[in-house]
Tab-separated table of C-alpha atoms in Angstrom:
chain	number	residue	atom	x	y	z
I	1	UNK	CA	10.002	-5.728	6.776
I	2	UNK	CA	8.343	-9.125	6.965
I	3	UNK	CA	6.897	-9.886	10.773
I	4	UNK	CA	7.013	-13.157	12.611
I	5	UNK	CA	5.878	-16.196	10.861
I	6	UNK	CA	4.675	-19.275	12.340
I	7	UNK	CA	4.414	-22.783	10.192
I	8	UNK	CA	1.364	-24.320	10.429
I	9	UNK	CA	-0.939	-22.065	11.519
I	10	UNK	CA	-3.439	-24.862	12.359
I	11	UNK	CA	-2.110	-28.378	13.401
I	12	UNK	CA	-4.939	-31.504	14.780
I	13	UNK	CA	-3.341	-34.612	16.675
I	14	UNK	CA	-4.338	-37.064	18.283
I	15	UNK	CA	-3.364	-38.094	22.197
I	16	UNK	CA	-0.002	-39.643	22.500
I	17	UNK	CA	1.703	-38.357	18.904
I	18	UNK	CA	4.172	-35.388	18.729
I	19	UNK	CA	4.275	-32.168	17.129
I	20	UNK	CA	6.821	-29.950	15.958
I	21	UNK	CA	6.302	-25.985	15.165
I	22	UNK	CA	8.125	-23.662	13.438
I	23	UNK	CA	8.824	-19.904	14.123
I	24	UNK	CA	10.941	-17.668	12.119
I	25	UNK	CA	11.781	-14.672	13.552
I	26	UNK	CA	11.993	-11.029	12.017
I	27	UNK	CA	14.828	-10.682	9.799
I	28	UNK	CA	18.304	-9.348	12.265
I	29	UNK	CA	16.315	-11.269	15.385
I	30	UNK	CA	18.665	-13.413	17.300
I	31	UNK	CA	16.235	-13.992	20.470
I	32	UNK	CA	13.031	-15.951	20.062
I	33	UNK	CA	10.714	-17.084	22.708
I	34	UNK	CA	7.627	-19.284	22.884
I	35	UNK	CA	4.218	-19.002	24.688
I	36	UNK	CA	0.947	-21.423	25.107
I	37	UNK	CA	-1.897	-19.401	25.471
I	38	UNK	CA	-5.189	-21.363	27.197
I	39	UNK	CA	-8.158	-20.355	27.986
I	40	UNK	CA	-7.828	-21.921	31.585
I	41	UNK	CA	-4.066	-20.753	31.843
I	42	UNK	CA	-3.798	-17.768	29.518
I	43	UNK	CA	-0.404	-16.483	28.507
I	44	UNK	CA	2.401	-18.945	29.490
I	45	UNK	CA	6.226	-18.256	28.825
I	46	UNK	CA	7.697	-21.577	27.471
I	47	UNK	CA	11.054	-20.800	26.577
I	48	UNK	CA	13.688	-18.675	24.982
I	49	UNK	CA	16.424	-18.725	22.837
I	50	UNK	CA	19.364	-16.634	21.746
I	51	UNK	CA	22.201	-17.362	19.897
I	52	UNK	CA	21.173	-21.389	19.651
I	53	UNK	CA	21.179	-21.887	23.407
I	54	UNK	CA	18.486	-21.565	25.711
I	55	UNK	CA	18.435	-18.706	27.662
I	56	UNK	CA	15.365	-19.019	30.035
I	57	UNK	CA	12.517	-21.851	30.627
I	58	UNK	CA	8.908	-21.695	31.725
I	59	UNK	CA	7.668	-24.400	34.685
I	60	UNK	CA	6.493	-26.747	31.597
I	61	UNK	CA	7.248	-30.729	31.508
I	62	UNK	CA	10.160	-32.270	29.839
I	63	UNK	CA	7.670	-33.036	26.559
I	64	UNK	CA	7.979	-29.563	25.953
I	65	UNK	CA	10.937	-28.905	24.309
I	66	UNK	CA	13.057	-26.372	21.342
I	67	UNK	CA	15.737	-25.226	19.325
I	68	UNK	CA	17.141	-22.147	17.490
I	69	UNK	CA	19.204	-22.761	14.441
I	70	UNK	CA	21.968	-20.479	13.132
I	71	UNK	CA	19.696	-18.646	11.025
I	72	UNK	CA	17.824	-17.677	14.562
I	73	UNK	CA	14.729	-19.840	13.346
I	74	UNK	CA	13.483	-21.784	15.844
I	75	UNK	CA	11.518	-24.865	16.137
I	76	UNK	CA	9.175	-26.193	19.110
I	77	UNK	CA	8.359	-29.930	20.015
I	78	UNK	CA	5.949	-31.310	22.160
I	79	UNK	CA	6.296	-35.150	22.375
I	80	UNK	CA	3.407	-37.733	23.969
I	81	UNK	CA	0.604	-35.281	23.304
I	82	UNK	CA	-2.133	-35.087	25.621
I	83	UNK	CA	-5.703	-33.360	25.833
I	84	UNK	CA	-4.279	-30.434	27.624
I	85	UNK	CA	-1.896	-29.261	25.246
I	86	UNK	CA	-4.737	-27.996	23.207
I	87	UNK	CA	-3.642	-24.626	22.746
I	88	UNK	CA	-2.390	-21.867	20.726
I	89	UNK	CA	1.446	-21.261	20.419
I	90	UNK	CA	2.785	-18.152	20.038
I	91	UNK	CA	6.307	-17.289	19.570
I	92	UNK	CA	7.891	-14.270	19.379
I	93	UNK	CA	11.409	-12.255	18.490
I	94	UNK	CA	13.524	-9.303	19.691
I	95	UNK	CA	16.547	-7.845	18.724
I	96	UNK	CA	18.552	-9.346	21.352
I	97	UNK	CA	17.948	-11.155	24.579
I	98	UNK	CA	17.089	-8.881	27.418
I	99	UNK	CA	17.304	-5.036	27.694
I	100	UNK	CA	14.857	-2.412	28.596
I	101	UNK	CA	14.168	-1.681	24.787
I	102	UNK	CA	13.639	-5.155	23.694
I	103	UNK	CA	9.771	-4.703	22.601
I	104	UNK	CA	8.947	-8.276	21.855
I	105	UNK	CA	7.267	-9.318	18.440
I	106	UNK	CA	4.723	-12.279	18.233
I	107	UNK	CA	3.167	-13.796	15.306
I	108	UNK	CA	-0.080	-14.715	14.577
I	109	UNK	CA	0.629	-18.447	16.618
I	110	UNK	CA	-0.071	-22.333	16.036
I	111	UNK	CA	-3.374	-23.222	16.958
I	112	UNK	CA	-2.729	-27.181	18.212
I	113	UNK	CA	-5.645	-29.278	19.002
I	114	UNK	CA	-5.167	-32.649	20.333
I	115	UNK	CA	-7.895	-35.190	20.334
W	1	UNK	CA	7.514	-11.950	39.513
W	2	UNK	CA	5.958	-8.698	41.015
W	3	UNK	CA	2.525	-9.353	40.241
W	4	UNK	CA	-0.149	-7.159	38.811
W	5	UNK	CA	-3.546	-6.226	38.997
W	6	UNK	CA	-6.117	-5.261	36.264
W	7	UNK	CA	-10.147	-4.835	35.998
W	8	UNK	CA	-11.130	-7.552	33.969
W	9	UNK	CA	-13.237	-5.741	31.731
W	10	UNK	CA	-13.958	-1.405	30.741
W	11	UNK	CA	-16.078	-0.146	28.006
W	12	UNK	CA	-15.307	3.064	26.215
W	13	UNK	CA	-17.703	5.223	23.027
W	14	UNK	CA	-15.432	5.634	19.374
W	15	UNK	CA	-13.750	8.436	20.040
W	16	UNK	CA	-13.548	9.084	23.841
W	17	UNK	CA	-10.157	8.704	26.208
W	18	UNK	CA	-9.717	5.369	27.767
W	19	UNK	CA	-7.824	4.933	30.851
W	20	UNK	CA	-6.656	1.475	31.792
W	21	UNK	CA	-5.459	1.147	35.314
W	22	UNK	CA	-2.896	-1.263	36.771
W	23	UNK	CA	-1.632	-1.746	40.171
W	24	UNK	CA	1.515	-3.088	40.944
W	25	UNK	CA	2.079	-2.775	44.852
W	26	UNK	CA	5.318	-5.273	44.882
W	27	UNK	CA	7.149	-3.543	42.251
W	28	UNK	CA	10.620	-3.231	42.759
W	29	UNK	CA	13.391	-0.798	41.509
W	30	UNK	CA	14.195	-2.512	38.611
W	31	UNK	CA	11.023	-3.201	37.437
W	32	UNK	CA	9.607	-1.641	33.866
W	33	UNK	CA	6.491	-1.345	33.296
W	34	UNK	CA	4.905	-2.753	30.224
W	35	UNK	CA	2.144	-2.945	28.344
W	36	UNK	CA	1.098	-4.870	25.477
W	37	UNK	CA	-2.467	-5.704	23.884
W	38	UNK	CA	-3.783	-8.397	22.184
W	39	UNK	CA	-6.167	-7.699	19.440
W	40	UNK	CA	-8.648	-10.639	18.209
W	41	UNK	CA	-7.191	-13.673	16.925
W	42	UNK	CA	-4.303	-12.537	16.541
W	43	UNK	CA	-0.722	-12.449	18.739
W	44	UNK	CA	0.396	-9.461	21.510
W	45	UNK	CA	1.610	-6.551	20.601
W	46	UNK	CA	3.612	-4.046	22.183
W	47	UNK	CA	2.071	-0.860	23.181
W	48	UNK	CA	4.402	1.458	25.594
W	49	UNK	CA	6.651	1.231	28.334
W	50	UNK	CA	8.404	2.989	31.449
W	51	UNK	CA	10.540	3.302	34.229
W	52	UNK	CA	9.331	6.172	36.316
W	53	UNK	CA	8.799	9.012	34.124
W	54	UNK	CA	5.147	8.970	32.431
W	55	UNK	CA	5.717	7.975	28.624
W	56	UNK	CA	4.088	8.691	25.238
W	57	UNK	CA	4.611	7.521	22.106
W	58	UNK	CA	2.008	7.209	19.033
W	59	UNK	CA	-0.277	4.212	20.301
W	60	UNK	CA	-0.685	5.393	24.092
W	61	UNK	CA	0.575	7.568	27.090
W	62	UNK	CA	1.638	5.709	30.103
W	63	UNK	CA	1.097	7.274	33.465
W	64	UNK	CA	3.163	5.990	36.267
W	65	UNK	CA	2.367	7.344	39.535
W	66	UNK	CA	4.856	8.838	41.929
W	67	UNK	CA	5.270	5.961	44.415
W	68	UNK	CA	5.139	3.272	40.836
W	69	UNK	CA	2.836	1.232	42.367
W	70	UNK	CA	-0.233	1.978	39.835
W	71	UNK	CA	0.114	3.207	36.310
W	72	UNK	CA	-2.288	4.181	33.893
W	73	UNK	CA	-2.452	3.484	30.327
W	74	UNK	CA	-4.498	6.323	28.582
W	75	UNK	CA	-5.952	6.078	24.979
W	76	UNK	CA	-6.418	9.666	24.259
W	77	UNK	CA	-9.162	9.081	21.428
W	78	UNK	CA	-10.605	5.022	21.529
W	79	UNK	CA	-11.251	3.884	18.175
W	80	UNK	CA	-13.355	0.226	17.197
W	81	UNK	CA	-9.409	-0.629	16.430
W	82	UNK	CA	-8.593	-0.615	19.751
W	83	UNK	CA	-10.761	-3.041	21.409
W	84	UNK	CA	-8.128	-5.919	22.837
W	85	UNK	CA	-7.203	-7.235	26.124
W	86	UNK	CA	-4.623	-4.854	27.234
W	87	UNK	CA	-2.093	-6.579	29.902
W	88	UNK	CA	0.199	-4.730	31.770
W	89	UNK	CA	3.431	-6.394	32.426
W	90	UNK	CA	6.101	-5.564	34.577
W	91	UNK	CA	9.544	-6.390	33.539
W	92	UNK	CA	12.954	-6.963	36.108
W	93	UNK	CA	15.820	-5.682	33.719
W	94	UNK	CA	17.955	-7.184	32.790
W	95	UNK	CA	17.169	-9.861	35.179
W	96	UNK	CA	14.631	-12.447	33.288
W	97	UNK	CA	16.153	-11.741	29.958
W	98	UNK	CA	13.055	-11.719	27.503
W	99	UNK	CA	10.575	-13.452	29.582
W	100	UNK	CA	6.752	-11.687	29.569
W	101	UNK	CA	5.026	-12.932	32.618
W	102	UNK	CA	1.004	-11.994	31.835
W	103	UNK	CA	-1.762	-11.722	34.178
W	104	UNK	CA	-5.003	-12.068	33.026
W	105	UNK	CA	-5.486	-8.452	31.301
W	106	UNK	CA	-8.225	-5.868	30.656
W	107	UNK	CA	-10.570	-6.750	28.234
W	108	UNK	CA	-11.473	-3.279	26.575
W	109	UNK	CA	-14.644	-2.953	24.498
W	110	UNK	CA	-15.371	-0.060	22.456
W	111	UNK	CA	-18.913	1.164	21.341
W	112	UNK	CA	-19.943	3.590	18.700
């Protein structure tokens, strides 16, 4: 069964443009949730989806925002970039949101590099 | 989030058992614990998980002590595979829904 797939895998801006990322989940995921991973910071929870809403949200700005389509792919956007955001993205799916049993999937992640 | 501690670093030979310790004095009752690595340049991955009982499955065994505030991760036999940052996570079900808080992990080198 095919894993977690993140579109692009490698993504340079510049200060002040915006970015979108794209995550589809494993196939019969309906939760998918995002992570920045720093050097600084490490692993951050973003946010999470399930069923097109959001279920849960990281203490991120308002430039950091998603989505989750019907098809449980999801999509990330970070408007007004800045230095800082320089990071790689991971997302990651489960089965369903929640639950003891839910072992969480990541892909490989969006490495983002703002100049 | 109950909050966990982890050495920042162990080494391990090919071949020998690895035991990776957490502590986790503010756990609560409803806390799992959890434990994921992350191998190079590429994203987590889960590795085992438990309540109170210790745990094994093919990757790992989990040791949770009696009180659950320390658990052990044990690699029975380390290979070069294995060398990650291990991070052990605990989890309030079904409270945060599918949120992973991480602390900073173990980085575990292995050594022929």
């Amino acid at each position: 069964k095919a894993g977690v797939t993140q579109t692009p895998r490698y993504l340079i801006k510049t200060r002040g443009q915006q970015v979108t990322l794209s995550c589809s989940p494993i196939s019969g995921h309906r939760s998918v949730s995002w992570y920045q991973q720093t050097p600084g910071q490490g692993l951050q929870f973003l946010f999470e989806y399930f069923s097109e809403t959001q279920r849960n949200k990281g203490n991120f700005p308002g430039r950091f925002s998603g989505r989750q389509f019907s098809n449980s792919r999801s999509e990330m956007n970070v408007s007004t970039l800045e230095l800082g955001d320089s990071a790689l993205y991971l997302c990651a799916s489960t089965r369903t949101s929640g639950g003891q049993y839910n072992e969480q999937f990541f892909g490989p992640g969006t490495r983002l590099t703002v100049l | 989030d109950a909050k966990t501690t982890q050495p920042n670093s162990m080494e391990s030979n090919e071949e020998e058992p690895v035991h990776l310790p957490c502590n986790h004095s503010t756990i609560s009752g409803t806390d799992y614990i959890h434990w994921y690595r992350q191998l190079p340049s590429q994203g987590p991955e889960y590795v085992i998980h438990g309540l109170t009982s210790n745990v094994n499955n093919r990757m790992a065994s989990l040791a949770i002590a009696e009180d659950r505030k320390s658990s052990t991760l044990i690699l029975h036999r380390a290979t070069l595979r294995d060398a990650a940052v291990y991070y052990c996570i605990l989890r309030d079900y079904p409270g945060t829904a599918s949120k992973l808080t991480f602390g900073t992990g173990t980085r575990l080198q292995v050594t022929l």
